[in-house]
mmCIF file with all atom_site columns, C-alpha atoms in Angstrom:
data_model
loop_
_atom_site.group_PDB
_atom_site.id
_atom_site.type_symbol
_atom_site.label_atom_id
_atom_site.label_alt_id
_atom_site.label_comp_id
_atom_site.label_asym_id
_atom_site.label_entity_id
_atom_site.label_seq_id
_atom_site.pdbx_PDB_ins_code
_atom_site.Cartn_x
_atom_site.Cartn_y
_atom_site.Cartn_z
_atom_site.occupancy
_atom_site.B_iso_or_equiv
_atom_site.pdbx_formal_charge
_atom_site.auth_seq_id
_atom_site.auth_comp_id
_atom_site.auth_asym_id
_atom_site.auth_atom_id
_atom_site.pdbx_PDB_model_num
ATOM 1   C CA . MET X 1 1   ? -76.398 -19.048 -60.883 1.00 82.00 ? 1   MET X CA 1
ATOM 2   C CA . PHE X 1 2   ? -77.373 -21.236 -58.314 1.00 79.00 ? 2   PHE X CA 1
ATOM 3   C CA . ARG X 1 3   ? -77.397 -20.100 -54.768 1.00 78.00 ? 3   ARG X CA 1
ATOM 4   C CA . PHE X 1 4   ? -79.997 -20.089 -51.478 1.00 75.00 ? 4   PHE X CA 1
ATOM 5   C CA . ASN X 1 5   ? -83.478 -18.806 -51.917 1.00 77.00 ? 5   ASN X CA 1
ATOM 6   C CA . GLY X 1 6   ? -84.095 -18.562 -47.709 1.00 79.00 ? 6   GLY X CA 1
ATOM 7   C CA . ASP X 1 7   ? -85.859 -21.665 -47.788 1.00 77.00 ? 7   ASP X CA 1
ATOM 8   C CA . TYR X 1 8   ? -83.911 -23.670 -45.058 1.00 75.00 ? 8   TYR X CA 1
ATOM 9   C CA . ASP X 1 9   ? -85.968 -26.394 -46.249 1.00 79.00 ? 9   ASP X CA 1
ATOM 10  C CA . GLU X 1 10  ? -83.974 -26.467 -49.570 1.00 75.00 ? 10  GLU X CA 1
ATOM 11  C CA . MET X 1 11  ? -80.844 -26.091 -48.133 1.00 65.00 ? 11  MET X CA 1
ATOM 12  C CA . SER X 1 12  ? -78.894 -29.101 -47.526 1.00 67.00 ? 12  SER X CA 1
ATOM 13  C CA . TYR X 1 13  ? -75.249 -27.409 -46.241 1.00 68.00 ? 13  TYR X CA 1
ATOM 14  C CA . PRO X 1 14  ? -74.298 -23.876 -45.898 1.00 71.00 ? 14  PRO X CA 1
ATOM 15  C CA . PHE X 1 15  ? -71.921 -24.031 -48.387 1.00 69.00 ? 15  PHE X CA 1
ATOM 16  C CA . ILE X 1 16  ? -73.974 -25.818 -50.811 1.00 66.00 ? 16  ILE X CA 1
ATOM 17  C CA . TYR X 1 17  ? -73.490 -23.448 -53.460 1.00 66.00 ? 17  TYR X CA 1
ATOM 18  C CA . GLU X 1 18  ? -70.095 -22.282 -53.477 1.00 78.00 ? 18  GLU X CA 1
ATOM 19  C CA . HIS X 1 19  ? -67.755 -22.033 -56.317 1.00 80.00 ? 19  HIS X CA 1
ATOM 20  C CA . SER X 1 20  ? -64.279 -23.581 -54.362 1.00 82.00 ? 20  SER X CA 1
ATOM 21  C CA . SER X 1 21  ? -63.444 -26.363 -53.845 1.00 90.00 ? 21  SER X CA 1
ATOM 22  C CA . LEU X 1 22  ? -63.657 -26.261 -50.288 1.00 92.00 ? 22  LEU X CA 1
ATOM 23  C CA . CYS X 1 23  ? -67.514 -27.696 -50.047 1.00 88.00 ? 23  CYS X CA 1
ATOM 24  C CA . ASP X 1 24  ? -66.700 -30.832 -52.294 1.00 92.00 ? 24  ASP X CA 1
ATOM 25  C CA . PHE X 1 25  ? -64.019 -31.526 -49.655 1.00 95.00 ? 25  PHE X CA 1
ATOM 26  C CA . GLU X 1 26  ? -66.626 -31.497 -46.545 1.00 95.00 ? 26  GLU X CA 1
ATOM 27  C CA . ILE X 1 27  ? -68.607 -33.309 -48.824 1.00 93.00 ? 27  ILE X CA 1
ATOM 28  C CA . LEU X 1 28  ? -66.365 -35.971 -49.636 1.00 96.00 ? 28  LEU X CA 1
ATOM 29  C CA . THR X 1 29  ? -65.344 -36.467 -46.058 1.00 97.00 ? 29  THR X CA 1
ATOM 30  C CA . ASP X 1 30  ? -68.553 -36.419 -44.663 1.00 96.00 ? 30  ASP X CA 1
ATOM 31  C CA . GLU X 1 31  ? -68.564 -39.777 -47.257 1.00 97.00 ? 31  GLU X CA 1
ATOM 32  C CA . LEU X 1 32  ? -65.729 -41.026 -45.614 1.00 98.00 ? 32  LEU X CA 1
ATOM 33  C CA . CYS X 1 33  ? -67.290 -40.494 -42.012 1.00 98.00 ? 33  CYS X CA 1
ATOM 34  C CA . THR X 1 34  ? -70.380 -42.455 -43.164 1.00 97.00 ? 34  THR X CA 1
ATOM 35  C CA . VAL X 1 35  ? -68.413 -45.458 -44.697 1.00 97.00 ? 35  VAL X CA 1
ATOM 36  C CA . THR X 1 36  ? -66.656 -45.898 -41.993 1.00 98.00 ? 36  THR X CA 1
ATOM 37  C CA . GLY X 1 37  ? -69.483 -45.940 -39.883 1.00 97.00 ? 37  GLY X CA 1
ATOM 38  C CA . LEU X 1 38  ? -70.752 -48.529 -42.101 1.00 97.00 ? 38  LEU X CA 1
ATOM 39  C CA . ALA X 1 39  ? -67.966 -50.699 -41.327 1.00 97.00 ? 39  ALA X CA 1
ATOM 40  C CA . VAL X 1 40  ? -67.573 -50.385 -37.791 1.00 98.00 ? 40  VAL X CA 1
ATOM 41  C CA . SER X 1 41  ? -71.303 -51.538 -37.900 1.00 97.00 ? 41  SER X CA 1
ATOM 42  C CA . ALA X 1 42  ? -70.208 -54.390 -40.308 1.00 96.00 ? 42  ALA X CA 1
ATOM 43  C CA . CYS X 1 43  ? -67.710 -55.815 -37.786 1.00 96.00 ? 43  CYS X CA 1
ATOM 44  C CA . GLU X 1 44  ? -67.747 -59.369 -36.550 1.00 95.00 ? 44  GLU X CA 1
ATOM 45  C CA . ALA X 1 45  ? -67.135 -60.369 -33.009 1.00 95.00 ? 45  ALA X CA 1
ATOM 46  C CA . LYS X 1 46  ? -63.889 -61.817 -34.238 1.00 94.00 ? 46  LYS X CA 1
ATOM 47  C CA . ASP X 1 47  ? -62.481 -58.075 -35.219 1.00 96.00 ? 47  ASP X CA 1
ATOM 48  C CA . ALA X 1 48  ? -63.198 -56.205 -32.613 1.00 97.00 ? 48  ALA X CA 1
ATOM 49  C CA . ASP X 1 49  ? -59.452 -54.947 -32.824 1.00 96.00 ? 49  ASP X CA 1
ATOM 50  C CA . VAL X 1 50  ? -60.406 -52.820 -36.232 1.00 97.00 ? 50  VAL X CA 1
ATOM 51  C CA . GLN X 1 51  ? -63.795 -52.113 -35.065 1.00 98.00 ? 51  GLN X CA 1
ATOM 52  C CA . LEU X 1 52  ? -62.201 -50.069 -32.633 1.00 98.00 ? 52  LEU X CA 1
ATOM 53  C CA . ILE X 1 53  ? -59.664 -48.343 -34.369 1.00 98.00 ? 53  ILE X CA 1
ATOM 54  C CA . LEU X 1 54  ? -62.782 -47.761 -36.762 1.00 98.00 ? 54  LEU X CA 1
ATOM 55  C CA . SER X 1 55  ? -64.867 -46.360 -33.907 1.00 98.00 ? 55  SER X CA 1
ATOM 56  C CA . THR X 1 56  ? -61.429 -44.381 -32.641 1.00 98.00 ? 56  THR X CA 1
ATOM 57  C CA . LEU X 1 57  ? -61.060 -42.990 -36.163 1.00 97.00 ? 57  LEU X CA 1
ATOM 58  C CA . GLN X 1 58  ? -64.568 -41.762 -37.331 1.00 97.00 ? 58  GLN X CA 1
ATOM 59  C CA . PRO X 1 59  ? -64.980 -38.312 -35.122 1.00 97.00 ? 59  PRO X CA 1
ATOM 60  C CA . LEU X 1 60  ? -60.943 -38.316 -36.726 1.00 98.00 ? 60  LEU X CA 1
ATOM 61  C CA . ILE X 1 61  ? -62.680 -37.867 -39.802 1.00 98.00 ? 61  ILE X CA 1
ATOM 62  C CA . PHE X 1 62  ? -65.022 -35.284 -39.071 1.00 96.00 ? 62  PHE X CA 1
ATOM 63  C CA . ASP X 1 63  ? -62.409 -33.330 -37.328 1.00 97.00 ? 63  ASP X CA 1
ATOM 64  C CA . LEU X 1 64  ? -60.215 -33.794 -41.003 1.00 97.00 ? 64  LEU X CA 1
ATOM 65  C CA . ASN X 1 65  ? -63.436 -32.426 -42.471 1.00 95.00 ? 65  ASN X CA 1
ATOM 66  C CA . GLY X 1 66  ? -63.622 -28.804 -40.696 1.00 94.00 ? 66  GLY X CA 1
ATOM 67  C CA . SER X 1 67  ? -59.814 -28.461 -40.866 1.00 96.00 ? 67  SER X CA 1
ATOM 68  C CA . ILE X 1 68  ? -59.888 -27.112 -44.043 1.00 94.00 ? 68  ILE X CA 1
ATOM 69  C CA . ARG X 1 69  ? -62.198 -24.115 -43.263 1.00 91.00 ? 69  ARG X CA 1
ATOM 70  C CA . GLY X 1 70  ? -61.928 -23.995 -39.383 1.00 91.00 ? 70  GLY X CA 1
ATOM 71  C CA . ARG X 1 71  ? -59.357 -24.557 -36.870 1.00 96.00 ? 71  ARG X CA 1
ATOM 72  C CA . CYS X 1 72  ? -56.879 -27.308 -37.695 1.00 97.00 ? 72  CYS X CA 1
ATOM 73  C CA . ALA X 1 73  ? -57.956 -30.153 -35.581 1.00 97.00 ? 73  ALA X CA 1
ATOM 74  C CA . ILE X 1 74  ? -55.772 -33.144 -37.072 1.00 98.00 ? 74  ILE X CA 1
ATOM 75  C CA . SER X 1 75  ? -52.414 -32.609 -35.644 1.00 98.00 ? 75  SER X CA 1
ATOM 76  C CA . ASP X 1 76  ? -48.621 -34.560 -35.922 1.00 98.00 ? 76  ASP X CA 1
ATOM 77  C CA . ALA X 1 77  ? -50.097 -36.137 -32.811 1.00 98.00 ? 77  ALA X CA 1
ATOM 78  C CA . THR X 1 78  ? -53.075 -37.507 -34.706 1.00 98.00 ? 78  THR X CA 1
ATOM 79  C CA . ILE X 1 79  ? -50.881 -38.845 -37.678 1.00 98.00 ? 79  ILE X CA 1
ATOM 80  C CA . GLU X 1 80  ? -48.639 -40.898 -35.090 1.00 98.00 ? 80  GLU X CA 1
ATOM 81  C CA . GLN X 1 81  ? -51.574 -42.318 -33.500 1.00 97.00 ? 81  GLN X CA 1
ATOM 82  C CA . THR X 1 82  ? -52.766 -42.890 -36.768 1.00 98.00 ? 82  THR X CA 1
ATOM 83  C CA . LYS X 1 83  ? -49.408 -44.702 -37.938 1.00 98.00 ? 83  LYS X CA 1
ATOM 84  C CA . ALA X 1 84  ? -49.244 -46.745 -34.593 1.00 97.00 ? 84  ALA X CA 1
ATOM 85  C CA . TRP X 1 85  ? -52.476 -48.677 -36.057 1.00 97.00 ? 85  TRP X CA 1
ATOM 86  C CA . LEU X 1 86  ? -51.293 -49.064 -39.612 1.00 96.00 ? 86  LEU X CA 1
ATOM 87  C CA . TRP X 1 87  ? -47.979 -50.614 -37.840 1.00 95.00 ? 87  TRP X CA 1
ATOM 88  C CA . GLN X 1 88  ? -49.748 -52.796 -35.794 1.00 95.00 ? 88  GLN X CA 1
ATOM 89  C CA . LEU X 1 89  ? -52.081 -54.366 -38.228 1.00 94.00 ? 89  LEU X CA 1
ATOM 90  C CA . ARG X 1 90  ? -48.776 -55.014 -40.554 1.00 91.00 ? 90  ARG X CA 1
ATOM 91  C CA . ARG X 1 91  ? -47.562 -56.846 -37.453 1.00 90.00 ? 91  ARG X CA 1
ATOM 92  C CA . ASP X 1 92  ? -50.501 -59.214 -37.286 1.00 83.00 ? 92  ASP X CA 1
ATOM 93  C CA . GLN X 1 93  ? -50.299 -60.423 -40.559 1.00 80.00 ? 93  GLN X CA 1
ATOM 94  C CA . PRO X 1 94  ? -47.750 -62.775 -42.599 1.00 76.00 ? 94  PRO X CA 1
ATOM 95  C CA . GLU X 1 95  ? -45.090 -61.043 -44.556 1.00 75.00 ? 95  GLU X CA 1
ATOM 96  C CA . LYS X 1 96  ? -46.602 -59.368 -47.829 1.00 71.00 ? 96  LYS X CA 1
ATOM 97  C CA . THR X 1 97  ? -44.868 -60.221 -50.987 1.00 59.00 ? 97  THR X CA 1
ATOM 98  C CA . VAL X 1 98  ? -47.619 -59.031 -53.449 1.00 61.00 ? 98  VAL X CA 1
ATOM 99  C CA . THR X 1 99  ? -47.545 -55.444 -53.194 1.00 71.00 ? 99  THR X CA 1
ATOM 100 C CA . PHE X 1 100 ? -50.746 -53.916 -55.457 1.00 75.00 ? 100 PHE X CA 1
ATOM 101 C CA . VAL X 1 101 ? -53.699 -56.440 -55.234 1.00 79.00 ? 101 VAL X CA 1
ATOM 102 C CA . LEU X 1 102 ? -57.454 -56.408 -56.942 1.00 72.00 ? 102 LEU X CA 1
ATOM 103 C CA . PRO X 1 103 ? -59.500 -55.257 -54.273 1.00 80.00 ? 103 PRO X CA 1
ATOM 104 C CA . ARG X 1 104 ? -61.926 -58.085 -53.003 1.00 76.00 ? 104 ARG X CA 1
ATOM 105 C CA . GLY X 1 105 ? -63.752 -59.501 -49.572 1.00 83.00 ? 105 GLY X CA 1
ATOM 106 C CA . GLN X 1 106 ? -67.058 -59.605 -48.354 1.00 85.00 ? 106 GLN X CA 1
ATOM 107 C CA . GLY X 1 107 ? -68.736 -57.474 -45.599 1.00 90.00 ? 107 GLY X CA 1
ATOM 108 C CA . VAL X 1 108 ? -66.834 -55.158 -43.610 1.00 96.00 ? 108 VAL X CA 1
ATOM 109 C CA . VAL X 1 109 ? -63.961 -55.249 -46.515 1.00 95.00 ? 109 VAL X CA 1
ATOM 110 C CA . VAL X 1 110 ? -65.993 -53.500 -48.946 1.00 94.00 ? 110 VAL X CA 1
ATOM 111 C CA . ASN X 1 111 ? -66.333 -50.456 -47.201 1.00 97.00 ? 111 ASN X CA 1
ATOM 112 C CA . LEU X 1 112 ? -62.658 -50.544 -45.715 1.00 97.00 ? 112 LEU X CA 1
ATOM 113 C CA . HIS X 1 113 ? -61.374 -50.947 -49.538 1.00 96.00 ? 113 HIS X CA 1
ATOM 114 C CA . TYR X 1 114 ? -64.079 -47.973 -50.783 1.00 97.00 ? 114 TYR X CA 1
ATOM 115 C CA . ALA X 1 115 ? -62.963 -46.155 -47.431 1.00 98.00 ? 115 ALA X CA 1
ATOM 116 C CA . ARG X 1 116 ? -59.131 -46.292 -48.958 1.00 97.00 ? 116 ARG X CA 1
ATOM 117 C CA . SER X 1 117 ? -60.170 -44.676 -52.110 1.00 97.00 ? 117 SER X CA 1
ATOM 118 C CA . LEU X 1 118 ? -62.120 -41.740 -50.811 1.00 98.00 ? 118 LEU X CA 1
ATOM 119 C CA . SER X 1 119 ? -59.180 -41.292 -48.578 1.00 98.00 ? 119 SER X CA 1
ATOM 120 C CA . LYS X 1 120 ? -56.920 -41.139 -51.928 1.00 98.00 ? 120 LYS X CA 1
ATOM 121 C CA . LYS X 1 121 ? -59.802 -38.742 -53.617 1.00 98.00 ? 121 LYS X CA 1
ATOM 122 C CA . ALA X 1 122 ? -59.672 -36.823 -50.222 1.00 98.00 ? 122 ALA X CA 1
ATOM 123 C CA . THR X 1 123 ? -56.123 -35.668 -50.543 1.00 98.00 ? 123 THR X CA 1
ATOM 124 C CA . ARG X 1 124 ? -56.718 -34.503 -54.537 1.00 97.00 ? 124 ARG X CA 1
ATOM 125 C CA . ALA X 1 125 ? -59.424 -32.449 -52.844 1.00 97.00 ? 125 ALA X CA 1
ATOM 126 C CA . LEU X 1 126 ? -56.854 -30.774 -50.996 1.00 97.00 ? 126 LEU X CA 1
ATOM 127 C CA . VAL X 1 127 ? -54.363 -30.645 -53.626 1.00 97.00 ? 127 VAL X CA 1
ATOM 128 C CA . ARG X 1 128 ? -57.128 -28.878 -55.949 1.00 96.00 ? 128 ARG X CA 1
ATOM 129 C CA . ILE X 1 129 ? -58.119 -26.372 -52.823 1.00 96.00 ? 129 ILE X CA 1
ATOM 130 C CA . ASP X 1 130 ? -54.194 -25.671 -52.601 1.00 96.00 ? 130 ASP X CA 1
ATOM 131 C CA . GLN X 1 131 ? -53.853 -25.011 -56.632 1.00 96.00 ? 131 GLN X CA 1
ATOM 132 C CA . GLU X 1 132 ? -57.058 -22.164 -55.905 1.00 95.00 ? 132 GLU X CA 1
ATOM 133 C CA . GLY X 1 133 ? -54.940 -20.706 -53.466 1.00 95.00 ? 133 GLY X CA 1
ATOM 134 C CA . LYS X 1 134 ? -56.665 -21.866 -49.969 1.00 94.00 ? 134 LYS X CA 1
ATOM 135 C CA . GLU X 1 135 ? -54.079 -22.321 -47.462 1.00 94.00 ? 135 GLU X CA 1
ATOM 136 C CA . VAL X 1 136 ? -53.985 -26.360 -46.277 1.00 97.00 ? 136 VAL X CA 1
ATOM 137 C CA . PRO X 1 137 ? -52.320 -27.333 -43.498 1.00 97.00 ? 137 PRO X CA 1
ATOM 138 C CA . GLU X 1 138 ? -49.309 -29.837 -44.318 1.00 97.00 ? 138 GLU X CA 1
ATOM 139 C CA . VAL X 1 139 ? -50.699 -32.407 -41.816 1.00 98.00 ? 139 VAL X CA 1
ATOM 140 C CA . LEU X 1 140 ? -54.302 -32.994 -44.153 1.00 98.00 ? 140 LEU X CA 1
ATOM 141 C CA . PRO X 1 141 ? -53.028 -34.620 -46.773 1.00 98.00 ? 141 PRO X CA 1
ATOM 142 C CA . ARG X 1 142 ? -50.389 -36.206 -44.763 1.00 98.00 ? 142 ARG X CA 1
ATOM 143 C CA . PHE X 1 143 ? -53.168 -37.842 -42.547 1.00 98.00 ? 143 PHE X CA 1
ATOM 144 C CA . CYS X 1 144 ? -55.201 -38.619 -45.620 1.00 98.00 ? 144 CYS X CA 1
ATOM 145 C CA . ASN X 1 145 ? -52.530 -40.310 -46.671 1.00 98.00 ? 145 ASN X CA 1
ATOM 146 C CA . VAL X 1 146 ? -52.270 -42.461 -43.945 1.00 98.00 ? 146 VAL X CA 1
ATOM 147 C CA . LEU X 1 147 ? -55.895 -43.672 -43.601 1.00 98.00 ? 147 LEU X CA 1
ATOM 148 C CA . THR X 1 148 ? -55.511 -45.085 -46.969 1.00 97.00 ? 148 THR X CA 1
ATOM 149 C CA . ASN X 1 149 ? -52.818 -46.636 -45.831 1.00 96.00 ? 149 ASN X CA 1
ATOM 150 C CA . LEU X 1 150 ? -54.612 -48.129 -42.790 1.00 97.00 ? 150 LEU X CA 1
ATOM 151 C CA . TYR X 1 151 ? -57.798 -48.813 -44.867 1.00 97.00 ? 151 TYR X CA 1
ATOM 152 C CA . PHE X 1 152 ? -55.826 -50.833 -47.041 1.00 94.00 ? 152 PHE X CA 1
ATOM 153 C CA . GLU X 1 153 ? -54.696 -52.649 -43.848 1.00 94.00 ? 153 GLU X CA 1
ATOM 154 C CA . MET X 1 154 ? -57.667 -53.502 -42.245 1.00 96.00 ? 154 MET X CA 1
ATOM 155 C CA . ALA X 1 155 ? -59.221 -54.869 -44.998 1.00 95.00 ? 155 ALA X CA 1
ATOM 156 C CA . GLN X 1 156 ? -56.121 -57.000 -45.413 1.00 92.00 ? 156 GLN X CA 1
ATOM 157 C CA . LEU X 1 157 ? -55.983 -58.340 -41.958 1.00 94.00 ? 157 LEU X CA 1
ATOM 158 C CA . ILE X 1 158 ? -59.897 -59.028 -42.256 1.00 95.00 ? 158 ILE X CA 1
ATOM 159 C CA . ASN X 1 159 ? -59.316 -61.147 -45.852 1.00 93.00 ? 159 ASN X CA 1
ATOM 160 C CA . HIS X 1 160 ? -56.788 -62.545 -44.413 1.00 91.00 ? 160 HIS X CA 1
ATOM 161 C CA . ARG X 1 161 ? -58.665 -63.500 -41.083 1.00 92.00 ? 161 ARG X CA 1
ATOM 162 C CA . LYS X 1 162 ? -61.278 -65.396 -43.519 1.00 92.00 ? 162 LYS X CA 1
ATOM 163 C CA . GLY X 1 163 ? -59.111 -66.677 -45.334 1.00 91.00 ? 163 GLY X CA 1
ATOM 164 C CA . ILE X 1 164 ? -59.795 -64.652 -48.725 1.00 88.00 ? 164 ILE X CA 1
ATOM 165 C CA . GLU X 1 165 ? -56.855 -64.056 -50.707 1.00 84.00 ? 165 GLU X CA 1
ATOM 166 C CA . GLN X 1 166 ? -57.191 -61.166 -52.997 1.00 81.00 ? 166 GLN X CA 1
ATOM 167 C CA . PRO X 1 167 ? -55.158 -61.425 -56.387 1.00 77.00 ? 167 PRO X CA 1
ATOM 168 C CA . GLU X 1 168 ? -51.914 -59.802 -57.178 1.00 78.00 ? 168 GLU X CA 1
ATOM 169 C CA . TYR X 1 169 ? -52.390 -57.155 -59.848 1.00 77.00 ? 169 TYR X CA 1
ATOM 170 C CA . ARG X 1 170 ? -49.602 -56.824 -62.742 1.00 77.00 ? 170 ARG X CA 1
ATOM 171 C CA . SER X 1 171 ? -49.674 -53.433 -63.993 1.00 75.00 ? 171 SER X CA 1
ATOM 172 C CA . SER X 1 172 ? -49.343 -54.213 -68.595 1.00 79.00 ? 172 SER X CA 1
ATOM 173 C CA . ASN X 1 173 ? -48.801 -50.852 -68.508 1.00 80.00 ? 173 ASN X CA 1
ATOM 174 C CA . TYR X 1 174 ? -45.631 -50.001 -67.022 1.00 75.00 ? 174 TYR X CA 1
ATOM 175 C CA . GLY X 1 175 ? -42.365 -52.517 -66.333 1.00 68.00 ? 175 GLY X CA 1
ATOM 176 C CA . LYS X 1 176 ? -41.417 -55.465 -68.489 1.00 67.00 ? 176 LYS X CA 1
ATOM 177 C CA . PRO X 1 177 ? -44.552 -56.457 -71.006 1.00 59.00 ? 177 PRO X CA 1
ATOM 178 C CA . LEU X 1 178 ? -46.421 -59.510 -69.977 1.00 55.00 ? 178 LEU X CA 1
#
């Protein structure tokens, strides 16, 4: 069994050797915060509105990170603010008829699609933590789900501004056969 050997130069994170999923969630949300920071840096001037949202969002992701082990820093107000951004981004785009797309794009959009995927993984990590018997504040998976939708809308908006179409994906697995 791995354990800390006392050499702090060989320790990347205090909880790295624990056996629960808490550390996995913390590492995953650290990655989400990093990818969000990359997206902030990749925004072009014409996407200053998205850049401002991402810059405000980034510290909230570290709040999400610490909320599983420490005091919960995500609240209903955090979720409402995130939803307000989501609704604003939706208003800034033409009406959509396509609901499921193949994720494509350039520059910042790549980071936004990656962050969208990581947000889903964070939600699933919270499900595992709950299954392990650790109490998970209800606002955490709610926030992760809103984040997923927010990153998607940011990617859609920037692709729209650049004239990049994301092809619709029609599943061969569900509904009528193609």
